[in-house]
Tab-separated table of C-alpha atoms in Angstrom:
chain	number	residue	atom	x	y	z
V	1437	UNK	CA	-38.236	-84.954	115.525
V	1438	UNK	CA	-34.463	-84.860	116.093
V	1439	UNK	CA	-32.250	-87.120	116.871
V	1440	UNK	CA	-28.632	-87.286	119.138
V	1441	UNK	CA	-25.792	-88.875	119.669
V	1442	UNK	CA	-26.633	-91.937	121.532
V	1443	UNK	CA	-29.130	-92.812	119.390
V	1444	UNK	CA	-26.955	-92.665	116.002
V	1445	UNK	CA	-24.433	-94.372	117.970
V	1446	UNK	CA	-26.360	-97.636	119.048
V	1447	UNK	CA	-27.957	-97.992	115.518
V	1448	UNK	CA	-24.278	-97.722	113.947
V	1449	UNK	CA	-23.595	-100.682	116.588
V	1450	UNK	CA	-26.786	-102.359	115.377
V	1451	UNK	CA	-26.454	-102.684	111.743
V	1452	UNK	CA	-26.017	-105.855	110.901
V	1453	UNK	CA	-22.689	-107.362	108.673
V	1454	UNK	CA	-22.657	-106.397	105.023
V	1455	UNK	CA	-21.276	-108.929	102.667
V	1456	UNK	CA	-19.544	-106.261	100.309
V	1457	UNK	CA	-18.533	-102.525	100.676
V	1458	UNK	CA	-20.304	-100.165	98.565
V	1459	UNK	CA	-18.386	-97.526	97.394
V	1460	UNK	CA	-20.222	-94.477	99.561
V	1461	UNK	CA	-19.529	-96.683	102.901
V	1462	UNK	CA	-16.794	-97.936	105.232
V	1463	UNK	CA	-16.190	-101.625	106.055
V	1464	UNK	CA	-18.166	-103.338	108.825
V	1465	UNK	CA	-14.802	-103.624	111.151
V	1466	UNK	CA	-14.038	-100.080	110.289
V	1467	UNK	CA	-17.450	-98.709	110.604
V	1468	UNK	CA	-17.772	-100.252	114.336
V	1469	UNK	CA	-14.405	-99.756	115.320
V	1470	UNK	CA	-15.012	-95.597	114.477
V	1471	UNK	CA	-18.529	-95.640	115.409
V	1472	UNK	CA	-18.139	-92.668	118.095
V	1473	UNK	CA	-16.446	-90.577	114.944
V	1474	UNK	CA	-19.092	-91.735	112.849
V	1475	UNK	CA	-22.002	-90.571	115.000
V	1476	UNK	CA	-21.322	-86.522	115.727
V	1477	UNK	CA	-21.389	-86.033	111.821
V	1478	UNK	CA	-24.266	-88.505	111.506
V	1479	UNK	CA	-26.601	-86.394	113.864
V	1480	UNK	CA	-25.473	-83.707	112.153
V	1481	UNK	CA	-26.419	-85.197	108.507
V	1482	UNK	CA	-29.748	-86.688	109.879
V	1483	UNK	CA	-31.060	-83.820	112.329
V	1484	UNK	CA	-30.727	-81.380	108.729
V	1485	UNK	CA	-32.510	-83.827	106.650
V	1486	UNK	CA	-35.160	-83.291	109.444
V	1487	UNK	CA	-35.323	-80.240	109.917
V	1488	UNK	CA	-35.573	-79.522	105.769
V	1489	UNK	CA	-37.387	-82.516	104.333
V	1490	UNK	CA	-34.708	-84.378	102.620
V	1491	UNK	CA	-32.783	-87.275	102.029
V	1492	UNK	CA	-29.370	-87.254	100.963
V	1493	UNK	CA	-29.003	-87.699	96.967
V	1494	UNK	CA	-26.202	-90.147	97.170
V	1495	UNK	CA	-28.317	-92.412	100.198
V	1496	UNK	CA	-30.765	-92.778	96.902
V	1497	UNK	CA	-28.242	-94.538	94.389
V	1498	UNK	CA	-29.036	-98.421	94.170
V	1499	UNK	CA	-26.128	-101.183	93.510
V	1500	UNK	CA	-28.177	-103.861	91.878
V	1501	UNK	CA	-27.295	-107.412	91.688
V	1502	UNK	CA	-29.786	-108.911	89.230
V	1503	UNK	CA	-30.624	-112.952	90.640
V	1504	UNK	CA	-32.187	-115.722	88.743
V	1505	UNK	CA	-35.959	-117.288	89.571
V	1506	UNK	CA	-35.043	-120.165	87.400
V	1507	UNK	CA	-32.204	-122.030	86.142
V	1508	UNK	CA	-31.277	-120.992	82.841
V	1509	UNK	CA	-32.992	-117.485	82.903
V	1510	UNK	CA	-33.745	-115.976	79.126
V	1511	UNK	CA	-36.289	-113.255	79.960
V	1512	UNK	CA	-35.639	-110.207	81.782
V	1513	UNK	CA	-38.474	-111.169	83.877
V	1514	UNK	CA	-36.984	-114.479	85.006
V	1515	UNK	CA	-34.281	-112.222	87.240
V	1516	UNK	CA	-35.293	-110.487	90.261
V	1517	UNK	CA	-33.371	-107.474	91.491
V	1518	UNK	CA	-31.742	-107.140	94.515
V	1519	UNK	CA	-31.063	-103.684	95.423
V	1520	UNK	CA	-27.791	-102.811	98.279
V	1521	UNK	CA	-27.991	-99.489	99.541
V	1522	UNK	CA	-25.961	-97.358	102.080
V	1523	UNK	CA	-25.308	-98.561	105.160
V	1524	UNK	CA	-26.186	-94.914	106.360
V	1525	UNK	CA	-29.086	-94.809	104.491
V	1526	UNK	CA	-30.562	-97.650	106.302
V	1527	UNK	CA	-29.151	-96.403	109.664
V	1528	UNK	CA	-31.527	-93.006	108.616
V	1529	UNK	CA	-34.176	-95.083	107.443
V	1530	UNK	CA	-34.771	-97.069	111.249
V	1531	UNK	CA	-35.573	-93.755	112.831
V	1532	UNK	CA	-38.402	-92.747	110.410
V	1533	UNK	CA	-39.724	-95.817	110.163
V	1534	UNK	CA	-40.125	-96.026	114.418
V	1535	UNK	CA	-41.900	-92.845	113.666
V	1536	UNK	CA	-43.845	-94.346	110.781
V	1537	UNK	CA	-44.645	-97.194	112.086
V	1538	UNK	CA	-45.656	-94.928	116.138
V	1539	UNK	CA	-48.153	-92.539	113.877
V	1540	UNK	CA	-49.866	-95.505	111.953
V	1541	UNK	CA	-50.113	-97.795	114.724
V	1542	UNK	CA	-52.987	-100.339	113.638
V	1543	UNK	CA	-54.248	-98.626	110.885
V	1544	UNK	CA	-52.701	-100.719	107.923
V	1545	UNK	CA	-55.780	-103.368	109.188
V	1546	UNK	CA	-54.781	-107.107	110.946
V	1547	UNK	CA	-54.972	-108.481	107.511
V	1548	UNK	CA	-51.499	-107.291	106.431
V	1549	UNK	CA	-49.142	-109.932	107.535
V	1550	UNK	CA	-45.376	-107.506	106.447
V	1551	UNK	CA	-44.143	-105.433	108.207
V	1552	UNK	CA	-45.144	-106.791	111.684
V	1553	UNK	CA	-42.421	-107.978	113.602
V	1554	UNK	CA	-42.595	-111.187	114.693
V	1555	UNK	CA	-45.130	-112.654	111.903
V	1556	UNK	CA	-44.655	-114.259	108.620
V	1557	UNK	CA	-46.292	-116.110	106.199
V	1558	UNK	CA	-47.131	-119.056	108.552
V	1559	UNK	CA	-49.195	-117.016	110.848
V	1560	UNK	CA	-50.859	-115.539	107.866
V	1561	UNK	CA	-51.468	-119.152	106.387
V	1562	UNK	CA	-52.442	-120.162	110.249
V	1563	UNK	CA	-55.207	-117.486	110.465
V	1564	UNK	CA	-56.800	-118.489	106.978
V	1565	UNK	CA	-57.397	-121.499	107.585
V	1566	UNK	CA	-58.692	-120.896	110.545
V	1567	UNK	CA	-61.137	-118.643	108.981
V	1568	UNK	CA	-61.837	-121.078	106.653
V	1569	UNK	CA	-62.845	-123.771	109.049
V	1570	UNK	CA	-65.037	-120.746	110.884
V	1571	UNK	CA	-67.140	-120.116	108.076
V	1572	UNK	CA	-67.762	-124.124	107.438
V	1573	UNK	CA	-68.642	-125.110	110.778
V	1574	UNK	CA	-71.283	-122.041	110.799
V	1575	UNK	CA	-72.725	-122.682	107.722
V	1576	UNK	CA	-73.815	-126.202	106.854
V	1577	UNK	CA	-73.725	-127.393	102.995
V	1578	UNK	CA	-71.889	-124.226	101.990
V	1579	UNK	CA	-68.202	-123.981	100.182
V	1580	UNK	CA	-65.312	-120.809	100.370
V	1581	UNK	CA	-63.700	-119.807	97.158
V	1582	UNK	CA	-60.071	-118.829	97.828
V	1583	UNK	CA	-58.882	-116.653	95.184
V	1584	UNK	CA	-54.918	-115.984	95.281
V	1585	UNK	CA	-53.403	-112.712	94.155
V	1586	UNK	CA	-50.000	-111.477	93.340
V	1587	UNK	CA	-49.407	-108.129	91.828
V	1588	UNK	CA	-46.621	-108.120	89.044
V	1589	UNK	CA	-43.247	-106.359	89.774
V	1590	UNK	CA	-45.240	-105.073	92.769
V	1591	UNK	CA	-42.429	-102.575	94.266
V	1592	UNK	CA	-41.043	-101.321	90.588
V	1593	UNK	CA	-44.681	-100.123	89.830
V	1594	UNK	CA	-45.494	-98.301	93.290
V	1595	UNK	CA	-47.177	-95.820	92.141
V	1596	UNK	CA	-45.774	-92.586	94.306
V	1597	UNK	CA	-48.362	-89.954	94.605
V	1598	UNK	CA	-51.223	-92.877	95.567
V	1599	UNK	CA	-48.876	-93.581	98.340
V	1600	UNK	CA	-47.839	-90.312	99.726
V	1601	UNK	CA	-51.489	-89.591	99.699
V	1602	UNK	CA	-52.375	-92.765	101.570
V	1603	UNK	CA	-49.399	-92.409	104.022
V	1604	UNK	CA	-51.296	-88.955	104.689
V	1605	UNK	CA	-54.949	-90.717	105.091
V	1606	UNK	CA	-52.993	-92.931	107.375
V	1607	UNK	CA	-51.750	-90.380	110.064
V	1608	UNK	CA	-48.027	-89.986	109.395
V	1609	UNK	CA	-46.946	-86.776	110.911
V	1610	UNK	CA	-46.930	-83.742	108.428
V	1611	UNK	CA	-42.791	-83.230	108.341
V	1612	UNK	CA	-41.867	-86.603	108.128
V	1613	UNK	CA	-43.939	-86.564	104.519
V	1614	UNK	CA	-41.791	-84.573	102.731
V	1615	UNK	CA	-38.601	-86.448	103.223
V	1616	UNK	CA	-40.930	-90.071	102.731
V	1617	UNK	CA	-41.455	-87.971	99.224
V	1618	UNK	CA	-37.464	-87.212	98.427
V	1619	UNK	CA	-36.679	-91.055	99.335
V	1620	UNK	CA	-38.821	-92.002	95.852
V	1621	UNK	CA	-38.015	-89.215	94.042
V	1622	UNK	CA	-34.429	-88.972	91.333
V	1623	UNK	CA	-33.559	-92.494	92.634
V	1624	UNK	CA	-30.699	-94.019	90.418
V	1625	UNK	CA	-29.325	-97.479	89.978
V	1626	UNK	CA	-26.964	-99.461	88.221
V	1627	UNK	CA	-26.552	-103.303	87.689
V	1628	UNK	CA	-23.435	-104.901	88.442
V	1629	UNK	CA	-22.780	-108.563	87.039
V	1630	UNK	CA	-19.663	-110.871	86.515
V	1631	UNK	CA	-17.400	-108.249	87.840
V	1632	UNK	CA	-19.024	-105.385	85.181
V	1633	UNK	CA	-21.172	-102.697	86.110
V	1634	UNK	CA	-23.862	-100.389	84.299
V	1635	UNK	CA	-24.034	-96.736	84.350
V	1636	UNK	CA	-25.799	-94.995	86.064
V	1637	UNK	CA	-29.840	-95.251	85.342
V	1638	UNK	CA	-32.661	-92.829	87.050
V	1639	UNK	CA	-35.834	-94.790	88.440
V	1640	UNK	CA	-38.742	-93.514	86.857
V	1641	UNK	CA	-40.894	-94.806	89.995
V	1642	UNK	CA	-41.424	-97.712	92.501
V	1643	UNK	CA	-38.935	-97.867	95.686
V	1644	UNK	CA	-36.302	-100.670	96.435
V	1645	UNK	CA	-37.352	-103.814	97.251
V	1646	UNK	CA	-36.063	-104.595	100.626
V	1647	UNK	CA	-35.481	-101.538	101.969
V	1648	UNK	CA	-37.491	-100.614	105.234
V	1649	UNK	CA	-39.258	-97.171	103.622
V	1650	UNK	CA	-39.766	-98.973	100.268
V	1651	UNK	CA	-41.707	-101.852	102.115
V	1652	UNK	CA	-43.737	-99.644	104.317
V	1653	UNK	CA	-44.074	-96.875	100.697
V	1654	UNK	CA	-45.792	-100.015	99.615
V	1655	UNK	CA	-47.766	-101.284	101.916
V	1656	UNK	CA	-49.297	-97.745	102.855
V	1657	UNK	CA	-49.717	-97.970	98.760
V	1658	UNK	CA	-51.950	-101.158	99.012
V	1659	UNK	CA	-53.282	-101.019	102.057
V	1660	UNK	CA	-56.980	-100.550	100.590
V	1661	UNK	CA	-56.531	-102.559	97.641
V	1662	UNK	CA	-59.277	-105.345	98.859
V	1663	UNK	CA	-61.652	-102.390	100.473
V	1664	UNK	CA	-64.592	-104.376	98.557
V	1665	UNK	CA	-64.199	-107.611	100.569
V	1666	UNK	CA	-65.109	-107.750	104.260
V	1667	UNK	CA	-61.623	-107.494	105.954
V	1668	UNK	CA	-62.114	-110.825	107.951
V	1669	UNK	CA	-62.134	-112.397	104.527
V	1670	UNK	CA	-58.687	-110.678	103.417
V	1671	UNK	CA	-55.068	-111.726	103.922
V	1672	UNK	CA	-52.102	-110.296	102.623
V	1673	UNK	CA	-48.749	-110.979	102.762
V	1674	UNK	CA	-47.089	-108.062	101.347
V	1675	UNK	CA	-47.589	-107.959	97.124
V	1676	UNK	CA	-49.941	-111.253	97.929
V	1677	UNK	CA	-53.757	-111.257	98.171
V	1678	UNK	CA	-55.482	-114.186	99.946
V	1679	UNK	CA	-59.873	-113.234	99.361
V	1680	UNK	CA	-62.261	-115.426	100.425
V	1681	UNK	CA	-66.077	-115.539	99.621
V	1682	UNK	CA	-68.566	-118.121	101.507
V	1683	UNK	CA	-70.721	-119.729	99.053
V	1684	UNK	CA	-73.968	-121.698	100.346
V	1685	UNK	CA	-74.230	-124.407	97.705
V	1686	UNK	CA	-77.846	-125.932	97.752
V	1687	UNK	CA	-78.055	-127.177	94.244
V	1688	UNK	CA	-75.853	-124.140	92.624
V	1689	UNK	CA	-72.711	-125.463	91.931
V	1690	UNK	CA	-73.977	-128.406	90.101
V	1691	UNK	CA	-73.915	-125.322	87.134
V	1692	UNK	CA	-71.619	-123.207	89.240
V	1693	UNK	CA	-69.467	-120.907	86.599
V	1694	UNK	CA	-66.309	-119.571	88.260
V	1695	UNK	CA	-65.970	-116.567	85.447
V	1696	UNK	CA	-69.491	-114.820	86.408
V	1697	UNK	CA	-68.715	-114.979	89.932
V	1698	UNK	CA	-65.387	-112.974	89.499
V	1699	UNK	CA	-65.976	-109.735	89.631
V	1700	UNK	CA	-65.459	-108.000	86.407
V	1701	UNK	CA	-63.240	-104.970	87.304
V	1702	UNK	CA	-60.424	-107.529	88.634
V	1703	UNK	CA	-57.356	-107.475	86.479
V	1704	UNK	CA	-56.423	-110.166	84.282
């Protein structure tokens, strides 16, 4: 695919205010006022990273803020990162993911909630229930077991070749795979805090959290992750796992032991 002018232009107009300036991009009044200047070069840029299977080194570089879960954080694991990236990187990212999200179409299943726009978690929590209430009204003295899942530092341990090869099994179109590829691969970061900042580190895996490609890198990662349970019994929610089982009680659960029903390849 290939992009032109128009195009670049109206997603330049469309990128929504920054609150800081990272040092590879132009402030939001600048960047709007000069978007016509801005968008011959970007076709340019983007239309070569097409045609070749790349994307731009310095798009990759991460400016992390690192934000507390808690109050008085102590562990490195009470801090979440939050990862800025180019402005023009994103602009870049919009038109593969259109074509992303064009060649998977449905395929990711109903059960994934992200990524869809115009759901969130309430339509996943809607649609649970619901199935919940199904499977008691057609089953009379039976119970469901809801067992709730959420993978650890889900987006820092993506691992990439499991989802390049899903993102293949998936349909995405054969030249958009190598530049999916070059977006995970020789990322760097560094953390800025109180006015310091780090130098420069090189990701050994994983994609940014909240970047469009890193979201859809995972999902396309996970998207199989439950293939055991019958999918109306699934819901996800990005890095969370919803499973259901329907259990018909009788006089089980009087001795009903949670720990043999799990099954036993489930990680702790």
């Amino acid at each position: 695919p290939q992009v032109n002018v128009f195009q670049v232009l109206t997603k330049i107009k469309e990128a929504k205010k920054t609150r800081s300036t990272l040092p590879v991009d132009l402030p939001d009044v600048l960047r709007k006022e000069c978007a016509l200047d801005l968008a011959e070069p970007m076709v340019d840029i983007i239309n070569s990273c097409l045609l070749h299977g790349a994307f731009p080194e310095f798009w990759r570089r991460e400016w992390v803020t690192p934000v507390p879960k808690i109050a008085d954080p102590i562990k490195m694991t009470d801090l979440r990162k939050i990862a800025s990236t180019s402005d023009y990187s994103k602009i870049f990212e919009k038109f593969i993911m259109e074509w992303v999200i064009m060649d998977m179409g449905e395929k990711l299943g109903l059960q994934q909630f992200a990524g869809n726009k115009g759901t969130g978690t309430e339509h996943m929590i809607v649609a649970l229930i619901d199935r919940v209430k199904y499977l008691l009204d057609r089953n009379e003295g039976a119970a469901v077991i809801a067992t709730g899942i959420d993978w650890k530092s889900a987006f820092d341990r993506v691992d990439p070749t499991r989802a390049t090869l899903n993102l293949i099994k998936l349909g995405i179109r054969s030249s958009l795979i190598p530049i999916l590829i070059e977006f995970i691969t020789n990322r760097k970061m560094s953390v800025k805090f109180n006015q310091a900042e780090s130098r420069l580190y090189t990701l050994i895996g994983g994609g940014p959290q909240g970047s469009q490609i890193g979201q859809n890198q995972y999902l396309a990662a996970s998207f199989d992750n439950a293939s055991s349970v019958y999918e109306d019994d699934q819901f996800k929610y990005c890095d969370d796992l919803e499973i259901l089982d329907l259990v018909l009680l009788g006089n089980i659960l009087i001795e009903y032991d949670f720990n043999q029903h799990v099954a036993s390849d489930i990680g702790i």
